[in-house]
Amino acid sequence: MKNPANPVYCGVDTTDLIWAAKLIQSIAGGPKPAVGGIKLGLEFFLAHGAPGVRYAFPEPVRATGVGFFLDLKLHDIPNTAAGGIRAVAELAPTFITIHSSGGRDMLKAAVEEAGTQAAKHNVPRPKLLGVTVLTSLDRADLEATGVNADPSDQVLRLAALARESGLDGVICSPLEIAALRKQCGPDFVLMVPGIRPAGSAANDQKRVMTPRQAVDLGATNLVVSRPIYQAADPRAAAEAIAREAGVNDL
C-alpha cells in the first residue's frame, strides 16, 4: 500500500533512464521514502515503455510503500482508450490519467477495462483520474481552442462528467480545489500539480499554490517536479516540501 501520510508525488520528467532510476532511488528508496509517490509521464513512457518503468521504478523501491502515478493522459475513441488501460495494467499503477474531455463513453470504457485487467493480473485496480484543464492554460488559451469559459468553470464541468462516469478523481489546479471538494465530496481524489514551495519560480504553470495552502484547501495529492529534481539535493528538497505540506514523520 502507498504511504498515505505523505501527499507529495514527484514528477520524473525525463527520457534519461539512468538519471530517472537514480533520482527515484534517492527520494523513494530506503526505509523512509521522502515522497508519497512517483509520477512517470508521457515523455518517459514513450522513450522507454513498460521495461523502462520496471528498471527505473523496481519492485524493491515500490515495496517501500510509495505510490505509482502513470500520467499518460489517454484521449482516444473508447475502444482505443480501453486498450491503453489494458496495455499498462500489469504495471500496477496506483493512478492513470485520462482526458475527461474524451466524453462519457470513453471514460466508462476505461473504468470497465481497469476493473477487468486488475482482476486478470491480480493487482489493485488503478484509480483513474480525469484531466480537466491543464495548469499551463488560462482563459485566453481556452478561448483559442473554442471553449468560451473560465478555466475554473470548465474544470468543474469536466470533473462532474468524470465523477458521473465512474472515475476516482481528477487532476486540477490549486485554484479549483475548494470548489471541487465541495462539488465532488470528501472521497474524490484531487491530484494537484502547479505546486511550488514558497519562494520558488512558477515556470510555465499559470495557476500555482504552495503545498500547505493546497493541503489546507483539500488536495489529496500534490505533484511537484522541478523544485525536487532540479535541487542540489533532491531528497532534502522533497523532505522540505513534505514538511511544508504538513508531514512530520520524515
Short mmCIF file of C-alpha atoms in Angstrom, two decimals, residues 66-194:
data_model
loop_
_atom_site.label_atom_id
_atom_site.label_comp_id
_atom_site.label_asym_id
_atom_site.label_seq_id
_atom_site.Cartn_x
_atom_site.Cartn_y
_atom_site.Cartn_z
CA VAL A 66 5.37 4.64 -2.48
CA GLY A 67 2.60 5.06 -4.99
CA PHE A 68 2.98 4.95 -8.76
CA PHE A 69 1.26 7.56 -10.91
CA LEU A 70 1.35 6.74 -14.64
CA ASP A 71 0.47 10.06 -16.23
CA LEU A 72 -0.36 9.16 -19.84
CA LYS A 73 -3.39 11.45 -20.35
CA LEU A 74 -5.18 8.95 -22.58
CA HIS A 75 -7.56 10.52 -25.12
CA ASP A 76 -8.99 8.47 -27.97
CA ILE A 77 -12.08 6.58 -29.08
CA PRO A 78 -13.49 4.34 -26.31
CA ASN A 79 -12.05 1.09 -27.62
CA THR A 80 -8.55 2.51 -28.01
CA ALA A 81 -8.59 4.24 -24.61
CA ALA A 82 -9.63 0.94 -23.02
CA GLY A 83 -6.79 -0.71 -24.92
CA GLY A 84 -4.38 1.77 -23.40
CA ILE A 85 -5.55 0.78 -19.91
CA ARG A 86 -5.20 -2.89 -20.87
CA ALA A 87 -1.64 -2.33 -22.08
CA VAL A 88 -0.34 -0.88 -18.82
CA ALA A 89 -2.46 -2.58 -16.16
CA GLU A 90 0.14 -5.25 -15.38
CA LEU A 91 2.48 -2.49 -14.18
CA ALA A 92 0.05 -1.99 -11.28
CA PRO A 93 -0.08 1.80 -11.35
CA THR A 94 -1.82 3.46 -8.43
CA PHE A 95 -3.17 6.16 -10.74
CA ILE A 96 -3.66 6.54 -14.51
CA THR A 97 -4.80 9.77 -16.19
CA ILE A 98 -7.36 10.09 -18.96
CA HIS A 99 -8.79 13.24 -20.54
CA SER A 100 -12.29 14.00 -19.25
CA SER A 101 -12.98 15.86 -22.49
CA GLY A 102 -12.90 12.49 -24.29
CA GLY A 103 -16.52 12.02 -23.30
CA ARG A 104 -18.68 9.72 -21.20
CA ASP A 105 -18.37 6.61 -23.39
CA MET A 106 -14.58 6.78 -23.41
CA LEU A 107 -14.41 7.30 -19.65
CA LYS A 108 -16.78 4.45 -18.88
CA ALA A 109 -14.91 2.09 -21.20
CA ALA A 110 -11.66 2.90 -19.38
CA VAL A 111 -13.26 2.34 -15.97
CA GLU A 112 -14.62 -1.04 -17.03
CA GLU A 113 -11.30 -2.12 -18.50
CA ALA A 114 -9.41 -1.05 -15.38
CA GLY A 115 -11.51 -3.41 -13.27
CA THR A 116 -11.22 -6.26 -15.75
CA GLN A 117 -7.45 -6.01 -16.04
CA ALA A 118 -6.87 -5.64 -12.31
CA ALA A 119 -8.69 -8.92 -11.77
CA LYS A 120 -6.81 -10.59 -14.61
CA HIS A 121 -3.38 -9.59 -13.29
CA ASN A 122 -4.32 -9.88 -9.60
CA VAL A 123 -3.28 -6.30 -8.86
CA PRO A 124 -5.17 -3.45 -7.20
CA ARG A 125 -7.47 -1.65 -9.61
CA PRO A 126 -5.74 1.50 -10.82
CA LYS A 127 -7.56 4.66 -9.87
CA LEU A 128 -8.49 6.69 -12.93
CA LEU A 129 -8.05 10.44 -12.77
CA GLY A 130 -9.68 12.74 -15.28
CA VAL A 131 -7.58 15.50 -16.79
CA THR A 132 -9.63 18.70 -16.65
CA VAL A 133 -7.86 21.92 -17.72
CA LEU A 134 -4.08 21.79 -17.90
CA THR A 135 -2.38 24.09 -15.42
CA SER A 136 -0.45 25.72 -18.27
CA LEU A 137 -3.73 27.12 -19.71
CA ASP A 138 -5.61 30.30 -18.85
CA ARG A 139 -8.86 31.73 -20.20
CA ALA A 140 -7.22 33.13 -23.34
CA ASP A 141 -5.78 29.70 -24.10
CA LEU A 142 -9.19 28.08 -23.70
CA GLU A 143 -10.84 30.65 -25.95
CA ALA A 144 -8.24 29.93 -28.62
CA THR A 145 -9.48 26.33 -28.67
CA GLY A 146 -13.15 27.34 -28.89
CA VAL A 147 -14.02 26.94 -25.20
CA ASN A 148 -15.69 30.15 -24.07
CA ALA A 149 -15.48 29.53 -20.33
CA ASP A 150 -13.43 30.48 -17.34
CA PRO A 151 -10.90 27.72 -16.55
CA SER A 152 -12.47 27.10 -13.14
CA ASP A 153 -15.95 26.65 -14.65
CA GLN A 154 -14.59 24.26 -17.26
CA VAL A 155 -12.77 22.26 -14.58
CA LEU A 156 -16.00 21.86 -12.59
CA ARG A 157 -17.90 20.80 -15.70
CA LEU A 158 -15.34 18.17 -16.68
CA ALA A 159 -14.97 16.93 -13.10
CA ALA A 160 -18.71 16.37 -12.85
CA LEU A 161 -18.58 14.32 -16.06
CA ALA A 162 -15.64 12.31 -14.72
CA ARG A 163 -17.39 11.55 -11.46
CA GLU A 164 -20.65 10.57 -13.19
CA SER A 165 -18.65 8.24 -15.46
CA GLY A 166 -17.09 6.37 -12.54
CA LEU A 167 -13.64 7.94 -12.32
CA ASP A 168 -11.94 8.11 -8.93
CA GLY A 169 -10.83 11.72 -9.15
CA VAL A 170 -9.37 14.45 -11.32
CA ILE A 171 -6.27 16.47 -11.97
CA CYS A 172 -6.90 20.11 -11.12
CA SER A 173 -5.03 23.30 -10.46
CA PRO A 174 -4.76 24.57 -6.88
CA LEU A 175 -7.32 27.28 -7.63
CA GLU A 176 -10.11 24.72 -8.14
CA ILE A 177 -9.50 22.57 -5.05
CA ALA A 178 -12.10 24.13 -2.76
CA ALA A 179 -14.88 24.20 -5.35
CA LEU A 180 -14.17 20.62 -6.44
CA ARG A 181 -14.09 19.34 -2.89
CA LYS A 182 -17.49 20.92 -2.31
CA GLN A 183 -18.93 19.60 -5.58
CA CYS A 184 -17.48 16.09 -5.59
CA GLY A 185 -17.31 15.15 -1.92
CA PRO A 186 -14.62 14.06 0.53
CA ASP A 187 -13.57 10.81 -1.15
CA PHE A 188 -12.98 12.14 -4.67
CA VAL A 189 -9.23 12.23 -5.40
CA LEU A 190 -7.83 15.66 -6.19
CA MET A 191 -4.35 15.29 -7.67
CA VAL A 192 -2.90 18.78 -7.82
CA PRO A 193 0.03 19.93 -9.99
CA GLY A 194 1.11 23.55 -10.07
#
